[in-house]
Coordinates of C-alpha atoms in Angstrom, one line a residue:
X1366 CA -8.6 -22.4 -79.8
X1367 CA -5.4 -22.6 -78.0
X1368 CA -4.4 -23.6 -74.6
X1369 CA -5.2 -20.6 -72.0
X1370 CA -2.3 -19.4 -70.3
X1371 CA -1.8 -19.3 -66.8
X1372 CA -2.5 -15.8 -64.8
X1373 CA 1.2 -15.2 -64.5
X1374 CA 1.9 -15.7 -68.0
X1375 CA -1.1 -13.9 -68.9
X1376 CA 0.4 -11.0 -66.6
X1377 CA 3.6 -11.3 -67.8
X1378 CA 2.0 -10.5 -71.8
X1379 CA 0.1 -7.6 -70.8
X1380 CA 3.4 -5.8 -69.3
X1381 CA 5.1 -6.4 -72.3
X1382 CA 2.1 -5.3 -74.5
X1383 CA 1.9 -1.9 -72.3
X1384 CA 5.5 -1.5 -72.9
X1385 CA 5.4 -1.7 -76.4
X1386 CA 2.4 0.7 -76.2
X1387 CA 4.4 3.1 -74.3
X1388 CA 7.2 3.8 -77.4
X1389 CA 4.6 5.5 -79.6
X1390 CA 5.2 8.9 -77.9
X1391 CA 9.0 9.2 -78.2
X1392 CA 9.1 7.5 -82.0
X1393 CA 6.4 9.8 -82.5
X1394 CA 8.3 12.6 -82.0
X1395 CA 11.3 12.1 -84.1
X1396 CA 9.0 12.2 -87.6
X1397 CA 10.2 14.6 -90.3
X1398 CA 7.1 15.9 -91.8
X1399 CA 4.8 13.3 -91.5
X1400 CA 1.8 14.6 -89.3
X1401 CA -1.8 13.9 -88.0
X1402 CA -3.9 12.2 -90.3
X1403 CA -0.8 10.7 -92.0
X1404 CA 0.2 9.4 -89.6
X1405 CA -2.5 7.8 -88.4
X1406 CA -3.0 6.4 -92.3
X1407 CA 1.1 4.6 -92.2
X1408 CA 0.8 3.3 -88.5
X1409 CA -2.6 1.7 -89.2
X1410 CA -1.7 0.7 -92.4
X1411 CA 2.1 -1.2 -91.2
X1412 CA -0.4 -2.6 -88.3
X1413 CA -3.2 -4.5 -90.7
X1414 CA -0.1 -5.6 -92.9
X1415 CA 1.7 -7.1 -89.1
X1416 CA -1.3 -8.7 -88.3
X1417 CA -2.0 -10.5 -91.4
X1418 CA 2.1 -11.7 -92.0
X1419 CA 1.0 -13.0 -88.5
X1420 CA -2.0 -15.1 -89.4
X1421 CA -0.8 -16.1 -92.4
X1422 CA 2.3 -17.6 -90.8
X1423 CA 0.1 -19.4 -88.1
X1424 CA -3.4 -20.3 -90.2
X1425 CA -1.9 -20.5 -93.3
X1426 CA -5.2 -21.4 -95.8
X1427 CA -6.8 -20.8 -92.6
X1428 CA -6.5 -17.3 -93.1
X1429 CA -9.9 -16.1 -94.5
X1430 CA -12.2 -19.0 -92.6
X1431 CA -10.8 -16.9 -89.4
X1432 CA -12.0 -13.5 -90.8
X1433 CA -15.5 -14.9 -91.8
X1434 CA -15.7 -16.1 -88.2
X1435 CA -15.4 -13.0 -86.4
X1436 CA -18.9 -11.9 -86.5
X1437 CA -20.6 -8.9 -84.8
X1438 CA -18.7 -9.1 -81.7
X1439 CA -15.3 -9.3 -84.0
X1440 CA -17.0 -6.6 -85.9
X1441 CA -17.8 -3.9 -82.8
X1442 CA -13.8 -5.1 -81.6
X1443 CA -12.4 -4.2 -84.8
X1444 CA -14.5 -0.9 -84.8
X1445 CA -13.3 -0.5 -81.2
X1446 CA -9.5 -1.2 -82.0
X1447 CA -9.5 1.7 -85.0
X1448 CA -11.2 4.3 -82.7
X1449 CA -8.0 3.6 -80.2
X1450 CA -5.6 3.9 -83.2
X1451 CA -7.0 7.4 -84.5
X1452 CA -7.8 8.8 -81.8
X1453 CA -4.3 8.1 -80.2
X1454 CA -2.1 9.1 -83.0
X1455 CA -4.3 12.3 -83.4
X1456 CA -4.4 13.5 -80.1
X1457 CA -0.5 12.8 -79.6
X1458 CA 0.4 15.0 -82.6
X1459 CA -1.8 18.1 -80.6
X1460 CA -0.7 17.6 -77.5
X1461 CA 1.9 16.9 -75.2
X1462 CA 2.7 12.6 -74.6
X1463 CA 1.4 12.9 -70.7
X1464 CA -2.0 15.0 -71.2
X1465 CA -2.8 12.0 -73.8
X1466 CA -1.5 9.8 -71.6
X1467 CA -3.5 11.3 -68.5
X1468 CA -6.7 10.2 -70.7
X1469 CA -6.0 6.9 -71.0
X1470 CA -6.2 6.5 -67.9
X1471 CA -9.5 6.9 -67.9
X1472 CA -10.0 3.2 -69.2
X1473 CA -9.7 0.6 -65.9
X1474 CA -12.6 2.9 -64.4
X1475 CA -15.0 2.6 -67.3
X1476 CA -13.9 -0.5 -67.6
X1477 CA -15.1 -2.0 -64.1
X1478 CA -18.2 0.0 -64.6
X1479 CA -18.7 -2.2 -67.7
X1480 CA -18.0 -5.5 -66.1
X1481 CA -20.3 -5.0 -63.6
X1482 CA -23.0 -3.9 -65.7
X1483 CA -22.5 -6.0 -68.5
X1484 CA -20.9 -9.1 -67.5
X1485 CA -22.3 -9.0 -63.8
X1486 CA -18.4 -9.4 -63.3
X1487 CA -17.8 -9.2 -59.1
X1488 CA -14.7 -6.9 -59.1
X1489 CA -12.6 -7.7 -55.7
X1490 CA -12.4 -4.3 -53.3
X1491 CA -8.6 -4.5 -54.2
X1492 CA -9.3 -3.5 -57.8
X1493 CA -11.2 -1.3 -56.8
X1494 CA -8.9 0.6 -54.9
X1495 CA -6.3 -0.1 -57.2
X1496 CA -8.2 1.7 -59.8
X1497 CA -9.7 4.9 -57.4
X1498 CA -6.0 5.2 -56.6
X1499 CA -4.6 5.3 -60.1
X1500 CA -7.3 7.9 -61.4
X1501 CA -6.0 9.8 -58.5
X1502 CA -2.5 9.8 -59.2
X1503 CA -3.6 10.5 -63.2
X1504 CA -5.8 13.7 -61.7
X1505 CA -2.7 15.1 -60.3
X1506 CA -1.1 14.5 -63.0
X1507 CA -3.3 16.4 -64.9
X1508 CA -4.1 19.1 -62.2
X1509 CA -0.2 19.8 -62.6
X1510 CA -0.2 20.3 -66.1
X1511 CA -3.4 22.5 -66.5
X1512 CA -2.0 25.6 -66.9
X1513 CA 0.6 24.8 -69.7
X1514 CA -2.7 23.5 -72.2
X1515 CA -3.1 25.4 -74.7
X1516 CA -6.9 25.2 -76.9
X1517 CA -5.3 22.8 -79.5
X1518 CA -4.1 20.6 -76.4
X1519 CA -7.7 20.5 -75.2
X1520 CA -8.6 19.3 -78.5
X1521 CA -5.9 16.5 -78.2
X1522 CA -7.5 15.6 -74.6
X1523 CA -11.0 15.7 -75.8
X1524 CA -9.9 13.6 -78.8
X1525 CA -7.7 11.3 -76.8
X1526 CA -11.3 10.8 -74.4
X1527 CA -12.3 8.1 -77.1
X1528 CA -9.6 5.9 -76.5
X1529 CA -10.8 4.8 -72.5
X1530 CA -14.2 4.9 -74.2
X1531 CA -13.2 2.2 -77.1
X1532 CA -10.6 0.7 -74.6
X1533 CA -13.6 -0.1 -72.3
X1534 CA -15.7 -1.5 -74.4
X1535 CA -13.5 -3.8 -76.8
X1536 CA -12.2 -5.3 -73.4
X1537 CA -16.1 -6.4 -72.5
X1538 CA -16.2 -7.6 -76.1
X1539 CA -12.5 -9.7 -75.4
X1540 CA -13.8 -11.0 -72.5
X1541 CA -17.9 -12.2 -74.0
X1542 CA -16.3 -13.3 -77.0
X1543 CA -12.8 -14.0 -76.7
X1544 CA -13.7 -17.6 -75.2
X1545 CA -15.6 -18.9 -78.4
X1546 CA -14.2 -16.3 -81.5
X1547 CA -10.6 -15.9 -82.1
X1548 CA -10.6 -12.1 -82.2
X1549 CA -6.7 -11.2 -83.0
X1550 CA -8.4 -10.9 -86.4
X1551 CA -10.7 -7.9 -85.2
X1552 CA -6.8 -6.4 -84.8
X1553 CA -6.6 -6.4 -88.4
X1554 CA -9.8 -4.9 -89.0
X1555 CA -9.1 -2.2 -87.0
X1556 CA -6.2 -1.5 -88.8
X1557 CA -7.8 -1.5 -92.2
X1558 CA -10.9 0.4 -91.1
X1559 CA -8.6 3.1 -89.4
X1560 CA -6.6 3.2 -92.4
X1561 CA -9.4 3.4 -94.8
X1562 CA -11.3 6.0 -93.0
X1563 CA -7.3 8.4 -92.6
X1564 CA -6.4 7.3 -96.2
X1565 CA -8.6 10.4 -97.9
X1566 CA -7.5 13.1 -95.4
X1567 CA -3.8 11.9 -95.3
X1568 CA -3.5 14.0 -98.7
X1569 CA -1.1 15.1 -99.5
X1570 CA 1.7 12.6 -98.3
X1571 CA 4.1 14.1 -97.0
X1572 CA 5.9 11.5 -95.1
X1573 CA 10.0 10.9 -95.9
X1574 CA 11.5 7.7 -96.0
X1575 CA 12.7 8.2 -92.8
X1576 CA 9.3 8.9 -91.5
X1577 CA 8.0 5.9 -93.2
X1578 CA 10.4 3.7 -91.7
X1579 CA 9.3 5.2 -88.1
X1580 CA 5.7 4.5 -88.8
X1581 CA 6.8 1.1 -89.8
X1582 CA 8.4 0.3 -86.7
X1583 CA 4.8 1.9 -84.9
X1584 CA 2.8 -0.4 -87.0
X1585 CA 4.5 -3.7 -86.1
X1586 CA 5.9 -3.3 -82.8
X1587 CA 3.7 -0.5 -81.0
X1588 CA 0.9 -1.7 -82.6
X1589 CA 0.0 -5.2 -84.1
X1590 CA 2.2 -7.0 -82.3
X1591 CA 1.6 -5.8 -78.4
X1592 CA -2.5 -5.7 -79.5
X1593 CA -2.4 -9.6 -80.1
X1594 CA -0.3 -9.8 -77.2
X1595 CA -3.3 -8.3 -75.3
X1596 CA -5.9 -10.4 -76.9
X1597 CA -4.1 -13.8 -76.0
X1598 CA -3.4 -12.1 -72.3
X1599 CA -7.6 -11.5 -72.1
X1600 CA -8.6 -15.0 -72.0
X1601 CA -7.0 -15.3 -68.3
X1602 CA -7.2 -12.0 -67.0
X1603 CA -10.5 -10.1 -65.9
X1604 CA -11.0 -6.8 -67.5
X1605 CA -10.8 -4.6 -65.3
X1606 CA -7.5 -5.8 -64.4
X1607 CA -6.4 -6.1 -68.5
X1608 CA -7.0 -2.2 -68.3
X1609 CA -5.2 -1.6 -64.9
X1610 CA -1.8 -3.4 -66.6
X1611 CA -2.4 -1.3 -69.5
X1612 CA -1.5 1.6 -67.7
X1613 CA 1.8 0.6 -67.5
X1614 CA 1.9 2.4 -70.5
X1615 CA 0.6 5.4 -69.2
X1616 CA 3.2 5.4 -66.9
X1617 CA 6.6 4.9 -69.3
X1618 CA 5.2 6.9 -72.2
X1619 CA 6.3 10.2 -70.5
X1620 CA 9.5 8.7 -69.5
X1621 CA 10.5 7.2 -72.7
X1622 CA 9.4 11.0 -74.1
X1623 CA 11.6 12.8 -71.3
X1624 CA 14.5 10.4 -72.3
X1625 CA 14.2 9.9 -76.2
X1626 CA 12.6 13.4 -76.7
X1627 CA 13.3 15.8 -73.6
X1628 CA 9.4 16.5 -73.3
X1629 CA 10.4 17.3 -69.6
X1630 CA 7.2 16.0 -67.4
X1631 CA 6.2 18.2 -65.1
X1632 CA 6.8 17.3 -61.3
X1633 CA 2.8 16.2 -60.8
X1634 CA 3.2 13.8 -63.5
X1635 CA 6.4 12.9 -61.7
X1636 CA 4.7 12.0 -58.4
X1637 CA 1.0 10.9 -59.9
X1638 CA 3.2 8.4 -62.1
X1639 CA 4.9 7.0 -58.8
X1640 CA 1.0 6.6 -57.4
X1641 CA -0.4 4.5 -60.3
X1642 CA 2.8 2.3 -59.9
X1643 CA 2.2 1.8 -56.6
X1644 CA -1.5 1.0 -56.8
X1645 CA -0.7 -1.2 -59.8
X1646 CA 2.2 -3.3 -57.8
X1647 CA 0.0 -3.7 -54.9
X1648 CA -2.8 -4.8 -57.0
X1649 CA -1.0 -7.7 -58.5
X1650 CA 0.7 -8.3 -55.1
X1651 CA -2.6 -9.3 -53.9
X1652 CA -4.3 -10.8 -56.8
X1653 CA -1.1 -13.2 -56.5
X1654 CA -1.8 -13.8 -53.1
X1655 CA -5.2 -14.8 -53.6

């Protein structure tokens, strides 16, 4: 195993991680014909391939030892990781970048809940509020935009509900077995199985070159690469505060989509943003303190 990094550095990957995350929206948008499913099977797909240049480079003959090593907890991670990729890329082509966005955010709270049960984790009252306060800015968020969903939108939320779900759980996983397994493989696997299960309603491709070349992008830097950014961050960070830095990208997706795109947000999503930033700051403020 390598050496464990130090809480700043670990810090310092999971922002860059979230902000990778956060390009998926705008990118996203800017696809030809390429849609749902598809997409789902090319991002995937470009991820698993990422991942595996990845190992390859670093374990060299290595390489299949550490997938034979994973075991069931690499197993329910990899399951965990594929659920996040479908059920992001689907929900983001039915509805707008915030409302899947607004979701997300979902994760740090199941997430503590988790700890606590599972890993008898103490969570410090700072997290705590840290997290009640960015579920609250999220809610307004979501109060604000409420009236513009549409019933495919709703489906995009409901869908996009299994990524805090998955989230919550693979960080548990990270955090049992992350100390003994080396799960950046369980990345891979989540690509493959996401792809797999996409490949036979991705027909007919319809994806351009140009769209290909988007999803490419996706695959590697939105996807593999920030993922095993996350997985090397979880070995020093608790995870409950893994999925409180994740929502950096929560926070930046709209913007990059209001930038790239001109999805406008909406003035709740404006001020809600501002609230999980601020509970987020204060968070690591203290932690560092400490």
């Amino acid at each position: 195993m390598q050496k464990k990094l130090s809480h700043r550095h670990a810090v310092i990957l999971m922002i860059c991680a979230a902000s990778l995350w956060s390009i998926a929206g705008v990118f996203t948008r800017h696809l030809e014909a390429a849609r749902g499913f598809e997409v789902t099977f090319w991002r995937s797909l470009f991820a698993a391939i990422f991942v595996t240049g990845a190992m390859l480079r670093q374990y060299g003959r290595g390489f299949i030892p550490r997938l034979r090593l994973l075991g069931k907890l690499g197993f329910i991670s990899g399951c965990m990781w594929a659920t996040m990729y479908s059920c992001f890329m689907i929900s983001i082509t039915m509805t707008t970048v915030a409302n899947t966005s607004i979701m997300e955010s979902l994760a740090p709270l199941f997430t503590a809940l988790l700890a606590w049960l599972v890993l008898r984790e103490k969570i410090p009252l700072r997290t705590w509020w840290a997290i009640v306060a960015a579920v609250l800015g999220m809610s307004w968020m979501f109060v604000g935009s409420l009236s513009e969903i549409d019933n495919r939108g709703l489906l995009g939320m409901f869908i996009a509900l299994g990524i805090p779900v998955a989230s919550s759980i693979n960080m548990i996983v990270l955090k049992k077995g992350g100390h003994t397994v080396d799960l950046i493989p369980a990345v891979l696997m989540g690509g493959a199985i996401s792809a797999m299960v996409m490949l036979p309603m991705a027909f007919p491709f319809q994806a351009s070159l140009h769209d290909i070349f988007i999803l490419a992008i996706l695959g590697f830097f939105q996807l593999g690469l920030p993922c095993m950014l996350m997985v090397r961050a979880s070995e020093s960070l608790s995870a409950p505060e893994i999925a409180l830095l994740s929502l950096l990208e929560v926070l930046l997706a709209p913007i990059w989509a209001w930038i790239g795109a001109g999805e406008v947000p909406a003035q709740a999503t404006i001020v809600g943003g501002a609230v999980v930033l601020i509970s987020l700051v204060l968070n690591e403020v203290f932690a560092a303190r400490d």
